[in-house]
XYZ file of C-alpha atoms in Angstrom:
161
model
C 53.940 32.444 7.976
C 54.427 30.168 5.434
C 57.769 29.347 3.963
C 57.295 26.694 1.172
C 54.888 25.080 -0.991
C 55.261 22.076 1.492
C 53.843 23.934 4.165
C 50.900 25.254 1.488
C 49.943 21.476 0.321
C 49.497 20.278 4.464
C 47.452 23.531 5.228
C 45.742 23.134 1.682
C 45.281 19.287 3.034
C 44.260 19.672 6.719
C 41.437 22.656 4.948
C 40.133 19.871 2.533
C 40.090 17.054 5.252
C 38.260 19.352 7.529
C 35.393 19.868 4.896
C 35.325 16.225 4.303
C 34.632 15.467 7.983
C 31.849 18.288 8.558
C 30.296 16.732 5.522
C 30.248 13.269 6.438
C 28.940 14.210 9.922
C 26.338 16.997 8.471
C 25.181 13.477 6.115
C 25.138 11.130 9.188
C 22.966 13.542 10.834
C 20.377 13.780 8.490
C 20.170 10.049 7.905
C 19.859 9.488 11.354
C 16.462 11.320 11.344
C 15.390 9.740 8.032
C 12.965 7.295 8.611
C 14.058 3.532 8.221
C 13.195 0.915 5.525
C 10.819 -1.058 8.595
C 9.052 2.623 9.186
C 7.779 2.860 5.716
C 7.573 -1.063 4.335
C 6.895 -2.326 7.688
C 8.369 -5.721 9.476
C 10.037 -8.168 7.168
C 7.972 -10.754 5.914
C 10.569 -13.408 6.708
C 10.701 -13.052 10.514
C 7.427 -13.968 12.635
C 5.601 -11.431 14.422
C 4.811 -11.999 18.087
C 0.553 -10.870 19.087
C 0.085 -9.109 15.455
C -1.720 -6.273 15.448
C -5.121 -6.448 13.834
C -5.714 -6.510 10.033
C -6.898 -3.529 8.877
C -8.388 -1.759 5.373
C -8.416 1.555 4.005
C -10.192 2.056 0.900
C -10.552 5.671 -0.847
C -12.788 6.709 -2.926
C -13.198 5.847 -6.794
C -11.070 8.335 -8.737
C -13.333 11.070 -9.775
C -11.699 11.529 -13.198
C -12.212 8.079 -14.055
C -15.916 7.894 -12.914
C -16.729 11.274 -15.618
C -15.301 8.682 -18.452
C -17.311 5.105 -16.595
C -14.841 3.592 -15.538
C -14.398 2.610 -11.494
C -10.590 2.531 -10.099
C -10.922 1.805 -6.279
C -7.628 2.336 -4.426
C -6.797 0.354 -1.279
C -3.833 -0.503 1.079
C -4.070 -3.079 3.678
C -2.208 -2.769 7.426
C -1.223 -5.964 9.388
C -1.940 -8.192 6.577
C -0.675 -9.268 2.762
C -2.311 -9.314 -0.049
C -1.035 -12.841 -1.824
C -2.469 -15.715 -3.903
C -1.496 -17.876 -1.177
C -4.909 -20.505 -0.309
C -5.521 -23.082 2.770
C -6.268 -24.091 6.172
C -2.077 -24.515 6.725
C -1.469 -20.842 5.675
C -3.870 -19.737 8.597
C -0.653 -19.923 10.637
C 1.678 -18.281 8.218
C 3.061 -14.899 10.106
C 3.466 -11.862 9.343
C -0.564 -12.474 8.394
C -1.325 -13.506 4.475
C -4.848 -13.076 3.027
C -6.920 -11.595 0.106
C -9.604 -8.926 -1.252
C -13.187 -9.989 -1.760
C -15.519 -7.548 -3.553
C -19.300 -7.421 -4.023
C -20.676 -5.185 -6.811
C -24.377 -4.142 -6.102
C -25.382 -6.546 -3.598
C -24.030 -9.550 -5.643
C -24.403 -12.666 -3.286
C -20.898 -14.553 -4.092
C -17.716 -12.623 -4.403
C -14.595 -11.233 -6.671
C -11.810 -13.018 -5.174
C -8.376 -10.814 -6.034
C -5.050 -11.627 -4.892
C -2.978 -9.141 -6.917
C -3.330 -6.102 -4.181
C -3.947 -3.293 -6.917
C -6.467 -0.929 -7.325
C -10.014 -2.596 -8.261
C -10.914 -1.740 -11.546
C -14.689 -1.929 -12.860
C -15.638 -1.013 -16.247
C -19.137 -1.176 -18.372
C -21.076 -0.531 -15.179
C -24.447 1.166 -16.531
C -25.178 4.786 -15.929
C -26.822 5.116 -12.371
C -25.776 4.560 -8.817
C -23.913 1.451 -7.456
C -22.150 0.051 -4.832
C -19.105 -1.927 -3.567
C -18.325 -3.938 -0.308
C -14.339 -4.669 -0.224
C -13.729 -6.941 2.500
C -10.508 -8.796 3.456
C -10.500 -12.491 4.223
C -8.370 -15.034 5.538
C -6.989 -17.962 3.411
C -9.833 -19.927 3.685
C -11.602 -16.883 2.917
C -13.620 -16.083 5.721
C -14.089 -12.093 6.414
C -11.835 -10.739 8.633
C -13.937 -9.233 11.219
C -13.522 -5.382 11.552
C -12.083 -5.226 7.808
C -14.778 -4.486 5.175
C -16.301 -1.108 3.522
C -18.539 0.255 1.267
C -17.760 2.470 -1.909
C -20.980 4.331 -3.116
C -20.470 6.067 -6.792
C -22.632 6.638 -9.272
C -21.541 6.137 -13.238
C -22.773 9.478 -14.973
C -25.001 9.376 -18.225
C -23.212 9.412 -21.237
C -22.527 12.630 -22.673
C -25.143 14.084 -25.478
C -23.217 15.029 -28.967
């Protein structure tokens, strides 16, 4: 039984510091199964990697929405490699592996060179079909075997008013 407000105040305090505990410990439980900053982002780019794994590209297709109005947003993401303006036989050795996007619109015989790592954009394409070959390359821009796909779209006719 309790005799004072003394005795209220520790029970009232032992109640709250209980709560406090299962919290923190409920909290450190779920961050321990939240996935880390290196499983989303991947390694640090300021620490070597020992035998990287091999570049890869994935390229979806152009945004549907966009293609009704002619206008061609290609969306990419790159694995084992980084997109950066960075140029040169030295930066062949640069690790965690640096490179860039080329594109080829319809065959074209030289290439879009693009550094930035956003989505492609193409706009005043005629009506018709077309095609693009995204391929990455190194930084002396040689392909990157195993890294290079075709978009096929085709830009609708303009609307009749």
């Amino acid at each position: 039984m309790l005799n004072s407000s003394k005795d209220i105040n520790i029970m009232t305090s032992a109640k709250g510091r209980a709560a406090v505990i299962g919290i923190a410990v409920a909290l450190s439980a779920l961050s321990a199964s939240a996935q880390t900053a290196k499983d989303i982002k991947g390694a640090t780019p300021l620490v070597a990697i020992q035998n990287e794994a091999p570049a890869q590209l994935v390229v979806d297709p152009p945004i549907p929405e966009q293609l009704a109005l002619g206008r061609v947003f290609i969306q990419y993401r790159t694995e084992n490699l980084r997109i950066l303006p960075v140029y040169g036989k030295a930066a062949l050795e640069v690790s965690p592996r640096v490179g860039h996007l080329h594109y080829y619109l319809d065959g074209q015989s030289y290439p879009t060179v693009d550094s930035s790592g956003e989505t492609v954009v193409l706009v005043g394409l005629p009506s018709g079909p077309h095609k693009v070959r995204l391929e990455l390359a190194d930084t002396i821009h040689r392909p990157i075997p195993g890294c290079s796909k075709v978009v096929e779209f085709i830009i609708p006719a303009p609307q009749q008013k």
